[in-house]
Structures are given as structure tokens and as C-alpha cells.
Short mmCIF file of C-alpha atoms in Angstrom, two decimals:
data_model
loop_
_atom_site.label_atom_id
_atom_site.label_comp_id
_atom_site.label_asym_id
_atom_site.label_seq_id
_atom_site.Cartn_x
_atom_site.Cartn_y
_atom_site.Cartn_z
CA MET A 1 -2.51 -34.69 13.19
CA ALA A 2 -2.35 -31.20 11.69
CA SER A 3 -2.41 -27.80 13.39
CA ASP A 4 -5.07 -25.16 12.94
CA LYS A 5 -4.41 -21.41 12.80
CA ALA A 6 -4.36 -21.24 16.58
CA GLY A 7 -1.56 -23.82 16.69
CA ARG A 8 -3.72 -26.58 18.12
CA GLU A 9 -3.79 -30.12 16.81
CA SER A 10 -6.72 -31.06 14.59
CA ASP A 11 -7.77 -33.97 12.43
CA VAL A 12 -6.05 -34.25 9.08
CA VAL A 13 -8.41 -33.21 6.28
CA HIS A 14 -9.87 -35.50 3.65
CA CYS A 15 -7.33 -37.48 1.60
CA ARG A 16 -4.32 -36.07 3.47
CA ASN A 17 -4.29 -39.08 5.79
CA VAL A 18 -4.33 -41.67 2.99
CA ARG A 19 -0.88 -43.19 2.61
CA GLN A 20 0.46 -43.19 -0.93
CA SER A 21 1.35 -46.66 -2.17
CA GLY A 22 4.60 -47.24 -4.03
CA LEU A 23 5.81 -49.12 -7.09
CA ARG A 24 8.10 -51.91 -6.00
CA ILE A 25 11.66 -51.68 -7.29
CA THR A 26 12.71 -55.08 -8.60
CA GLU A 27 16.01 -56.60 -9.61
CA PRO A 28 16.90 -56.37 -13.33
CA ALA A 29 16.33 -60.08 -13.93
CA GLU A 30 12.72 -59.75 -12.78
CA VAL A 31 11.87 -56.87 -15.08
CA ASP A 32 11.28 -57.05 -18.80
CA LYS A 33 10.77 -54.30 -21.34
CA GLU A 34 7.06 -55.00 -21.67
CA TYR A 35 6.53 -54.54 -17.94
CA MET A 36 8.42 -51.25 -17.93
CA ALA A 37 6.48 -50.05 -20.96
CA SER A 38 3.16 -50.92 -19.32
CA VAL A 39 4.09 -49.09 -16.10
CA PHE A 40 4.90 -45.87 -17.93
CA ALA A 41 1.92 -46.21 -20.28
CA ASN A 42 -0.43 -46.51 -17.30
CA CYS A 43 1.18 -43.52 -15.59
CA THR A 44 0.95 -41.44 -18.75
CA GLN A 45 -2.75 -42.25 -19.13
CA THR A 46 -3.40 -41.37 -15.48
CA TRP A 47 -1.57 -38.06 -15.79
CA LEU A 48 -3.37 -37.11 -19.02
CA GLU A 49 -6.72 -37.84 -17.38
CA SER A 50 -5.75 -35.80 -14.31
CA ILE A 51 -4.77 -32.82 -16.44
CA LYS A 52 -8.25 -32.81 -18.02
CA TYR A 53 -9.83 -32.12 -14.62
CA HIS A 54 -7.09 -30.09 -12.97
CA LEU A 55 -8.38 -26.79 -11.54
CA GLY A 56 -7.22 -26.21 -7.98
CA TYR A 57 -3.46 -25.70 -8.08
CA GLN A 58 -1.05 -23.09 -9.42
CA LEU A 59 0.40 -25.16 -12.24
CA ASP A 60 0.20 -24.73 -15.99
CA PHE A 61 0.26 -27.50 -18.59
CA ASN A 62 0.04 -25.36 -21.69
CA PHE A 63 3.51 -25.74 -23.16
CA ASP A 64 5.38 -28.25 -25.32
CA TYR A 65 9.00 -28.99 -24.44
CA ALA A 66 9.49 -31.82 -26.95
CA ALA A 67 12.21 -29.82 -28.73
CA LEU A 68 14.41 -30.19 -25.63
CA ASN A 69 14.28 -33.99 -25.45
CA THR A 70 17.83 -34.22 -26.82
CA LEU A 71 19.11 -32.60 -23.59
CA GLN A 72 17.79 -35.36 -21.34
CA PRO A 73 20.92 -37.58 -21.42
CA PHE A 74 23.16 -34.85 -20.00
CA PRO A 75 23.71 -34.69 -16.19
CA LEU A 76 23.51 -30.91 -16.06
CA ASN A 77 24.47 -29.50 -12.66
CA ASN A 78 24.81 -25.77 -12.00
CA PHE A 79 26.39 -26.02 -8.55
CA GLY A 80 27.93 -22.94 -7.06
CA ASP A 81 27.51 -19.32 -8.09
CA PRO A 82 25.83 -19.06 -11.51
CA PHE A 83 28.04 -16.09 -12.38
CA THR A 84 31.29 -17.94 -11.64
CA LYS A 85 32.74 -20.59 -13.93
CA SER A 86 33.73 -23.87 -12.30
CA ASN A 87 35.82 -26.89 -13.28
CA TYR A 88 32.65 -28.90 -13.95
CA GLY A 89 31.84 -28.21 -17.57
CA VAL A 90 28.50 -30.04 -17.97
CA ASN A 91 26.34 -27.14 -16.84
CA SER A 92 23.86 -24.64 -18.25
CA LYS A 93 25.00 -21.52 -16.44
CA GLN A 94 24.85 -19.43 -19.59
CA PHE A 95 21.12 -20.17 -19.80
CA GLU A 96 20.71 -19.49 -16.09
CA VAL A 97 22.35 -16.06 -16.30
CA GLY A 98 20.15 -15.27 -19.31
CA VAL A 99 17.04 -16.06 -17.25
CA LEU A 100 18.30 -14.00 -14.32
CA ASP A 101 19.04 -11.02 -16.58
CA TRP A 102 15.48 -11.25 -17.93
CA PHE A 103 13.95 -11.07 -14.45
CA ALA A 104 16.37 -8.32 -13.40
CA HIS A 105 15.10 -6.26 -16.33
CA LEU A 106 11.47 -7.11 -15.45
CA TRP A 107 11.96 -5.93 -11.87
CA GLU A 108 14.07 -2.92 -12.87
CA ILE A 109 17.55 -3.52 -11.51
CA GLU A 110 20.76 -3.17 -13.52
CA ASN A 111 22.75 -6.29 -14.40
CA ASP A 112 25.79 -5.16 -12.42
CA GLU A 113 23.67 -4.40 -9.32
CA TYR A 114 21.99 -7.75 -8.74
CA TRP A 115 22.78 -11.36 -7.89
CA GLY A 116 20.50 -14.38 -8.05
CA TYR A 117 20.04 -17.98 -9.07
CA VAL A 118 17.48 -20.53 -10.24
CA THR A 119 16.24 -22.34 -7.14
CA SER A 120 14.44 -25.63 -6.57
CA GLY A 121 11.18 -23.73 -6.02
CA GLY A 122 9.57 -20.67 -4.49
CA THR A 123 10.14 -21.87 -0.92
CA GLU A 124 13.91 -22.11 -1.36
CA ALA A 125 13.90 -18.66 -2.96
CA ASN A 126 12.06 -17.27 0.08
CA LEU A 127 14.45 -19.00 2.49
CA GLN A 128 17.42 -17.59 0.58
CA GLY A 129 15.90 -14.12 0.83
CA ILE A 130 15.47 -14.55 4.59
CA LEU A 131 19.07 -15.76 4.85
CA MET A 132 20.30 -12.66 3.05
CA GLY A 133 18.52 -10.36 5.48
CA PHE A 134 18.93 -12.29 8.71
CA ALA A 135 21.06 -9.59 10.38
CA GLN A 136 18.45 -6.87 9.81
CA LEU A 137 14.80 -6.29 10.56
CA HIS A 138 13.23 -8.57 7.96
CA TYR A 139 9.81 -8.31 6.39
CA GLN A 140 8.34 -10.55 3.71
CA VAL A 141 5.73 -8.98 1.46
CA ASN A 142 3.23 -11.37 -0.11
CA ILE A 143 2.67 -10.54 -3.76
CA GLY A 144 -0.39 -12.79 -4.01
CA THR A 145 -1.27 -15.17 -1.18
CA THR A 146 -1.54 -18.84 -2.09
CA PHE A 147 -5.20 -19.42 -1.32
CA LYS A 148 -7.02 -16.12 -1.93
CA GLY A 149 -4.62 -14.12 -4.08
CA ALA A 150 -4.40 -11.15 -1.71
CA ILE A 151 -1.57 -8.68 -2.28
CA ASP A 152 0.26 -6.92 0.55
CA ASP A 153 0.62 -3.15 0.17
CA LEU A 154 4.36 -2.81 -0.43
CA ASP A 155 4.21 0.99 -0.54
CA LEU A 156 2.42 1.09 2.82
CA VAL A 157 5.09 -1.17 4.35
CA ILE A 158 7.83 1.14 3.09
CA GLN A 159 5.93 4.23 4.29
CA THR A 160 5.37 2.72 7.75
CA LEU A 161 9.06 1.85 8.14
CA ALA A 162 9.99 5.43 7.23
CA GLU A 163 7.43 6.91 9.62
CA CYS A 164 8.79 4.70 12.42
CA GLY A 165 12.26 6.10 11.87
CA PHE A 166 13.98 3.09 10.29
CA SER A 167 16.88 4.04 8.07
CA ARG A 168 17.51 2.13 4.84
CA ASN A 169 20.22 -0.08 6.32
CA GLN A 170 17.99 -1.16 9.23
CA PHE A 171 15.49 -3.25 7.30
CA TYR A 172 15.37 -5.90 4.60
CA ILE A 173 12.28 -6.46 2.45
CA HIS A 174 11.77 -9.68 0.52
CA CYS A 175 8.91 -9.85 -1.99
CA ASP A 176 7.38 -13.31 -2.37
CA GLY A 177 5.91 -13.20 -5.87
CA ALA A 178 5.52 -16.94 -6.45
CA LEU A 179 2.66 -16.53 -8.95
CA PHE A 180 1.88 -12.82 -9.16
CA GLY A 181 5.51 -11.69 -9.35
CA ILE A 182 5.47 -12.31 -13.08
CA MET A 183 1.81 -11.36 -13.61
CA LEU A 184 1.61 -7.86 -12.14
CA PRO A 185 4.29 -6.28 -14.37
CA PHE A 186 2.03 -7.01 -17.34
CA VAL A 187 -1.16 -5.60 -15.80
CA GLU A 188 -1.90 -1.89 -16.16
CA GLN A 189 -2.16 0.12 -12.93
CA ALA A 190 -1.16 -2.89 -10.83
CA PRO A 191 1.23 -2.45 -7.88
CA GLN A 192 4.70 -3.33 -9.06
CA ILE A 193 7.69 -5.23 -7.77
CA THR A 194 10.57 -2.94 -8.63
CA PHE A 195 14.04 -2.46 -7.23
CA LYS A 196 13.57 1.27 -7.76
CA LYS A 197 11.75 0.97 -4.43
CA PRO A 198 13.77 0.12 -1.29
CA ILE A 199 13.29 -3.65 -1.56
CA ASP A 200 16.15 -6.11 -1.19
CA SER A 201 15.08 -9.32 -2.91
CA ALA A 202 12.23 -10.83 -4.90
CA SER A 203 11.29 -14.31 -6.02
CA VAL A 204 8.97 -16.12 -8.40
CA SER A 205 8.10 -19.74 -9.15
CA GLY A 206 9.01 -21.10 -12.56
CA HIS A 207 6.59 -24.04 -12.57
CA LYS A 208 3.45 -21.95 -12.07
CA LEU A 209 2.57 -19.37 -14.71
CA LEU A 210 5.57 -20.22 -16.88
CA GLY A 211 4.69 -23.91 -16.88
CA CYS A 212 8.14 -25.40 -16.33
CA PRO A 213 7.62 -29.19 -16.04
CA MET A 214 9.85 -29.42 -12.98
CA PRO A 215 9.56 -27.36 -9.77
CA CYS A 216 11.89 -24.37 -9.79
CA GLY A 217 12.07 -20.72 -8.81
CA VAL A 218 14.05 -17.55 -9.40
CA LEU A 219 15.61 -15.31 -6.76
CA ILE A 220 16.94 -11.81 -7.45
CA THR A 221 18.69 -9.79 -4.73
CA ARG A 222 20.93 -6.74 -4.50
CA ILE A 223 24.55 -7.73 -5.02
CA GLU A 224 25.78 -6.15 -1.78
CA HIS A 225 23.85 -8.75 0.22
CA VAL A 226 25.55 -11.73 -1.40
CA ASN A 227 29.04 -10.28 -1.18
CA ALA A 228 28.81 -10.39 2.60
CA LEU A 229 27.92 -14.10 2.65
CA SER A 230 29.68 -15.78 -0.27
CA LYS A 231 32.81 -17.85 0.12
CA ASP A 232 35.17 -19.65 -2.24
CA ILE A 233 34.99 -23.45 -2.42
CA GLU A 234 38.23 -24.84 -3.77
CA TYR A 235 37.08 -28.30 -4.86
CA ILE A 236 34.47 -26.86 -7.25
CA ALA A 237 36.60 -23.83 -8.13
CA SER A 238 33.63 -21.52 -7.55
CA ARG A 239 32.06 -19.17 -5.07
CA ASP A 240 28.84 -20.29 -3.43
CA VAL A 241 26.15 -18.83 -1.22
CA THR A 242 23.22 -20.92 -2.44
CA ILE A 243 21.30 -23.11 0.00
CA THR A 244 21.52 -26.30 -2.06
CA CYS A 245 24.90 -26.00 -3.85
CA SER A 246 24.00 -28.68 -6.45
CA ARG A 247 21.19 -27.35 -8.62
CA SER A 248 19.33 -28.61 -11.67
CA GLY A 249 20.91 -27.54 -14.92
CA HIS A 250 17.80 -28.52 -16.86
CA ALA A 251 15.41 -26.08 -15.16
CA PRO A 252 17.25 -22.93 -16.38
CA ILE A 253 17.16 -24.22 -19.97
CA LEU A 254 13.42 -24.86 -19.73
CA LEU A 255 12.82 -21.36 -18.33
CA TRP A 256 15.06 -19.78 -20.97
CA TYR A 257 13.19 -21.69 -23.67
CA ILE A 258 9.69 -20.66 -22.62
CA LEU A 259 10.64 -17.02 -22.05
CA SER A 260 12.24 -16.96 -25.51
CA LYS A 261 9.29 -18.68 -27.19
CA LYS A 262 6.55 -16.57 -25.60
CA GLY A 263 8.26 -13.25 -25.08
CA ARG A 264 6.74 -10.35 -23.20
CA ILE A 265 3.84 -9.98 -25.64
CA GLY A 266 2.93 -13.66 -25.38
CA LEU A 267 3.08 -13.57 -21.59
CA GLN A 268 0.88 -10.49 -21.48
CA LYS A 269 -1.75 -12.24 -23.61
CA ASP A 270 -1.64 -15.29 -21.34
CA ILE A 271 -2.07 -13.17 -18.22
CA GLN A 272 -4.99 -11.21 -19.65
CA LYS A 273 -6.66 -14.49 -20.60
CA CYS A 274 -6.25 -15.82 -17.05
CA LEU A 275 -7.73 -12.68 -15.47
CA GLN A 276 -10.67 -12.55 -17.90
CA ASN A 277 -11.51 -16.22 -17.44
CA ALA A 278 -11.31 -15.81 -13.65
CA LYS A 279 -13.95 -13.06 -13.83
CA TYR A 280 -16.05 -15.27 -16.08
CA LEU A 281 -15.92 -18.08 -13.52
CA ARG A 282 -16.75 -15.73 -10.64
CA ASP A 283 -19.79 -14.36 -12.46
CA ARG A 284 -21.06 -17.81 -13.43
CA LEU A 285 -20.73 -19.08 -9.85
CA ARG A 286 -22.47 -15.99 -8.49
CA ASN A 287 -25.33 -16.41 -10.95
CA ALA A 288 -25.64 -20.04 -9.86
CA GLY A 289 -26.16 -18.89 -6.26
CA VAL A 290 -22.74 -19.89 -4.93
CA SER A 291 -20.81 -17.78 -2.41
CA VAL A 292 -17.75 -16.60 -4.32
CA MET A 293 -14.94 -14.04 -4.11
CA LEU A 294 -12.27 -12.85 -6.54
CA ASN A 295 -9.65 -10.42 -5.33
CA GLU A 296 -8.70 -7.61 -7.67
CA LEU A 297 -5.78 -8.47 -10.00
CA SER A 298 -6.13 -12.14 -9.05
CA ASN A 299 -6.80 -15.31 -11.03
CA ILE A 300 -7.73 -17.28 -7.88
CA VAL A 301 -11.49 -17.73 -7.51
CA VAL A 302 -12.53 -18.62 -3.94
CA PHE A 303 -15.93 -20.17 -3.23
CA GLU A 304 -17.81 -22.20 -0.66
CA ARG A 305 -16.49 -25.72 -0.37
CA PRO A 306 -18.63 -28.32 -2.18
CA PRO A 307 -20.03 -30.87 0.29
CA ASP A 308 -19.17 -33.77 -2.05
CA GLU A 309 -15.60 -35.00 -1.49
CA GLU A 310 -15.68 -37.12 -4.64
CA PHE A 311 -16.51 -34.00 -6.64
CA ILE A 312 -13.59 -32.18 -4.98
CA LYS A 313 -11.24 -35.05 -5.79
CA ARG A 314 -12.43 -35.36 -9.39
CA TRP A 315 -11.76 -31.69 -10.16
CA GLN A 316 -8.66 -31.59 -7.93
CA LEU A 317 -9.96 -28.59 -6.01
CA SER A 318 -7.75 -27.14 -3.31
CA CYS A 319 -9.79 -26.72 -0.12
CA GLN A 320 -9.21 -25.14 3.26
CA GLY A 321 -11.88 -25.31 5.93
CA ASN A 322 -15.20 -24.10 4.54
CA ILE A 323 -13.83 -22.81 1.23
CA GLY A 324 -12.16 -24.07 -1.91
CA HIS A 325 -10.56 -22.35 -4.85
CA ILE A 326 -9.85 -22.64 -8.55
CA VAL A 327 -6.66 -21.16 -9.97
CA VAL A 328 -7.41 -20.04 -13.52
CA MET A 329 -4.15 -20.75 -15.33
CA VAL A 330 -3.39 -20.52 -19.05
CA ASN A 331 -4.54 -24.07 -19.74
CA VAL A 332 -7.88 -23.50 -17.97
CA SER A 333 -10.08 -22.58 -20.91
CA LYS A 334 -13.69 -21.42 -20.85
CA GLN A 335 -14.62 -24.84 -22.20
CA LYS A 336 -13.06 -26.53 -19.16
CA LEU A 337 -14.74 -24.04 -16.83
CA ASP A 338 -18.08 -24.65 -18.53
CA ALA A 339 -17.68 -28.40 -18.03
CA PHE A 340 -16.98 -27.81 -14.34
CA LEU A 341 -19.88 -25.38 -13.98
CA ASP A 342 -22.33 -27.67 -15.76
CA GLU A 343 -21.48 -30.52 -13.40
CA LEU A 344 -21.57 -28.21 -10.38
CA THR A 345 -24.95 -26.77 -11.36
CA GLU A 346 -26.37 -30.25 -11.82
CA LYS A 347 -25.21 -31.28 -8.34
CA LEU A 348 -26.35 -28.09 -6.61
CA SER A 349 -29.97 -29.23 -6.60
CA THR A 350 -28.95 -32.46 -4.87
CA TRP A 351 -26.76 -30.69 -2.33
CA SER A 352 -29.47 -28.11 -1.54
CA LYS A 353 -31.78 -30.91 -0.42
CA GLU A 354 -29.17 -32.02 2.09
CA GLY A 355 -28.88 -28.60 3.74
CA ALA A 356 -28.59 -24.85 3.25
CA HIS A 357 -25.49 -23.06 2.05
CA ARG A 358 -22.82 -22.99 4.73
CA CYS A 359 -21.84 -19.53 5.94
CA VAL A 360 -18.46 -18.41 4.61
CA ALA A 361 -18.74 -14.76 5.62
CA PHE A 362 -15.67 -15.05 7.85
CA ASP A 363 -13.63 -16.48 4.98
CA ILE A 364 -14.66 -14.32 2.03
CA GLY A 365 -16.63 -11.40 3.52
CA TYR A 366 -20.34 -11.14 4.27
CA GLU A 367 -20.96 -9.26 1.00
CA ASN A 368 -19.87 -12.37 -0.93
CA CYS A 369 -21.76 -14.91 1.20
CA VAL A 370 -25.15 -16.20 0.04
CA CYS A 371 -26.12 -18.19 3.13
CA LEU A 372 -29.61 -17.45 4.41
CA LEU A 373 -28.22 -15.22 7.12
CA HIS A 374 -26.56 -12.89 4.61
CA SER A 375 -28.91 -13.02 1.65
CA PRO A 376 -32.48 -11.67 1.57
CA ARG A 377 -34.04 -15.12 1.39
CA ARG A 378 -36.56 -16.74 3.69
CA GLY A 379 -35.92 -19.93 5.56
CA TYR A 380 -33.63 -21.58 8.03
CA CYS A 381 -29.87 -21.25 8.24
CA PHE A 382 -27.42 -23.59 9.90
CA CYS A 383 -24.11 -21.74 9.88
CA PHE A 384 -20.63 -22.69 11.01
CA PHE A 385 -18.35 -19.83 11.98
CA TYR A 386 -14.65 -20.09 12.66
CA ARG A 387 -13.09 -17.97 15.39
CA ILE A 388 -16.28 -16.39 16.65
CA SER A 389 -15.76 -15.09 20.17
CA PHE A 390 -18.88 -14.81 22.29
CA ASP A 391 -19.28 -12.78 25.42
CA ASN A 392 -19.24 -14.94 28.56
CA ASN A 393 -22.81 -13.95 29.38
CA ASN A 394 -24.03 -15.35 26.04
CA ARG A 395 -22.47 -18.80 26.33
CA GLY A 396 -25.19 -21.41 25.99
CA ARG A 397 -27.95 -18.80 26.26
CA ASP A 398 -30.41 -17.19 23.93
CA ASN A 399 -28.79 -14.62 21.66
CA GLY A 400 -31.17 -11.91 22.83
CA ASP A 401 -33.87 -11.78 20.19
CA ASN A 402 -35.61 -15.06 21.14
CA ARG A 403 -35.32 -16.28 17.56
CA GLY A 404 -32.05 -18.20 17.76
CA HIS A 405 -30.00 -20.31 20.09
CA VAL A 406 -26.23 -20.01 20.34
CA LEU A 407 -24.10 -22.92 21.47
CA TYR A 408 -20.64 -21.93 22.57
CA ASN A 409 -17.74 -24.37 22.60
CA ASN A 410 -14.27 -22.90 23.10
CA TRP A 411 -13.81 -20.44 20.20
CA ARG A 412 -16.22 -22.04 17.76
CA GLY A 413 -19.90 -21.32 17.53
CA TRP A 414 -22.90 -22.76 15.82
CA LEU A 415 -25.80 -20.53 14.95
CA TRP A 416 -29.24 -21.87 14.21
CA SER A 417 -31.50 -19.01 13.27
CA ARG A 418 -34.72 -18.31 11.54
CA GLY A 419 -34.86 -14.66 10.72
CA GLY A 420 -33.45 -12.33 13.36
CA SER A 421 -29.98 -10.91 13.28
CA TYR A 422 -26.58 -11.74 14.65
CA SER A 423 -23.97 -9.27 15.78
CA ASN A 424 -20.59 -9.79 17.37
CA ASN A 425 -18.79 -6.79 18.72
CA ASN A 426 -15.61 -8.81 19.23
CA ALA A 427 -15.29 -9.78 15.56
CA SER A 428 -13.45 -7.64 13.04
CA THR A 429 -15.43 -5.51 10.62
CA GLU A 430 -14.30 -7.68 7.71
CA SER A 431 -15.48 -10.96 9.22
CA GLN A 432 -18.54 -9.70 11.08
CA PRO A 433 -21.85 -10.75 9.51
CA SER A 434 -24.36 -8.13 8.50
CA ASN A 435 -26.84 -6.90 11.12
CA ARG A 436 -29.58 -6.94 8.51
CA SER A 437 -32.60 -8.98 9.62
CA VAL A 438 -33.89 -11.79 7.46
CA PRO A 439 -37.62 -11.35 6.89
CA ALA A 440 -39.63 -13.86 8.92
#
């Protein structure tokens, strides 16, 4: 079972409840070289095929790390503080510090004023930021939400704290910039993560826009926060305040390599390509009559969930409730988007025979929804709304205009309407459908 937004148990969504099978580990005598070769050949073919149709997740496959193959035999471990030498010499801390200095410069903090490390991913970086600020009022600012690419207003958070009388030492702000933390600095007039503002830590994922082949992240924080928590560990001859202690020594080299190969100019070109292709996808979907939304400064295109689960699986779309999304990364070319759109357009005619567009006004705003309730089209509409609260007097009764019937069940509602209008005074302005009548 999974939990919905209200914390209640709900059925696990499609494919999440299918148990992954495993490859049996055999004894050496039972395994020959041909068998091993066939296993890895099959996996390689499967992965290459999956990459061709990958659209729904924040990962990039557009980089070649073959030049680093000679590093594979080394058990690189960067345990402890990256800025402190230890007795274990097989590490890549010099690469790690180089990566950290690069991000410190990007987010405008001097080298002698920050501390950080390369983490196992964005989640560990966020947890480390929370750990640093646990003794203070802590607030995490989302620099690009995972599903819709929304950006919290950092300046408004800072302004509100000041207006409420909080002094600088009474709050701790962590900026979660998993994907957008490296994008926004290269976009003109975009809100910026900068330590010139009263923030305390920031993080980014290395396996998303940068395309590191293994999950990793980067955390940067003000050095005064780590000094209060760090302690010396004698057996590794190093200080440590990291969550994991043992950390991959390969990930920092991969990050150092890609940042050195692309540079700031190369990254800026990649980011502009992502944003332009995201707008291209949004416009094509809109022209095809699909409900779609693209937040400003985002490369995450959100649209109504296709009713065909095989189609979702084929294109590896990430879905949540009534909506799905495509994350337009560097490797997502216009040619790949065209292939997706051609297949989608072909299937739309089949899907339309099975039923009208589902209403996604609550999820992406009524102005982006093309269901028959929110577009000036004639016909019937069978809409599913999440979190619609009806007045007690309207439960199971006519909605008042004698042209629709509302069924109320807990906090979900189904609306079957032909023409007429629907209004809900209890819903927020953002999620409330338009009061415009559909011509009968």
C-alpha cells in the first residue's frame, strides 16, 4: 500500500507493485565466460533500448566517460572530510575539492568561507543540510520541484523571516537545487542561488543535468556550521561530519571530468537547448489538443496522463495521479520528441473514442486544461477531481442548475455535466474550474 497526500493508504500505482526478479548468483564452477558475456550483452542491449525511449526522469545520457576506464580497478574511497588528508592514500580528494570549489564559485561564496562534500545523491545532501541546521528554525527552499518544476520564492522567504522579527542566527535556509541549482545560474533574469543572500546551504544532483553515470550530489554550506559538528576520528586520521563516512572516490572524478570538458559555456548551451526543446514540446502538445503546462524557467513538461499504460511504460513516463511529465534533458532531441509526438498523435484518435479528456484543472490550472468543462467545445464531460470539497447540502444532490449530477464520496467528487457550469467556493483560486458555461 502507498499513502496519498492526505496520509491515507491507497493502492500502489501501475507497475510499482510488480516484484523485480533477480539474477541468481552461482558458484564459480557453475559459471563460464560465455555465460557471463551473454548476461552482460543482454543487459547492455536492454539498457541501450531503454535509453532510446527514455523521457520521464531527470537523468542525462549525453556524455562519454570512456577515457576514465583506466580508473575502474582502483578502490577509491574518500571517507572523512574532503579537506583533510587521511592515512588512506587511494582517494580522489583533490578532484573532490576541485568540484566543490567550482560550485562555491557558481553560488558565490569564497573558498575559505565554505565547507562541503560530494554525496551519494541529492537526498543525502538535503539530509546533511537539515543536520547542519537542526538547532535553528529550518526552512528548505525548493529550487525546482521534482514533478512540475516549480520554484520557491527565496527572496520572499527571506523577506518574511525579516518581517516576522527573526534575526540572522535564528534561522537556517537550505536550498534544494537538485536539477535547477545548476541551471538557473546560466539563465538570464532567473532567481539565483547565491550565498550573498542569507542562505546557509545548497545542494545539487550530479547525475541529473551533468550526466554522471552513478548517483551523486554536491552539498555546499557555510563553514561555521560544520565547525560546530565535526570531530576527529583517530583510526582514519581525519575529521568527519558526513552522514556516510565512506564515500565514492569515482564520482568526484566523473564530476570533475565533465565540468572540465564542458565548461561554463558548454553548460549554458546545454541548458538553453533543454529550455527551448521544452517549449517546443509544450507547443506541439497544445496544438494536438492535450492539456499541458510548462512552468517558467523549467524543462519539465506536465500533461494529462495517457490512458494507455503500455504507452507510458514504453516511453518511461513518470506519472502521478491524473498527470504525467517529460523532463527535457540534453539527450532529449527534437527528433526524439517528434517520434514521441507522432506516436501520441496517432493514438489520440483511439483514446478519444474511449472517452473525453480527463479534467486536470486541479493539477495544472484550468487555463491549461482542455477537458470539455474548460474548453469552448460542445459535448459531454466526465471529469475526475481530486480534493474537491462539496458543501454538505450538495452531497448526492443536483448541483443547482439541473444540468448535472454530483456524487459525493468523502473528499472526491465525480462530475457528469453537459453544458452548465461548476463552481466551488471551498476550492482555491488556482484549482477552481472556470465558471464559464459550455454552450448547450
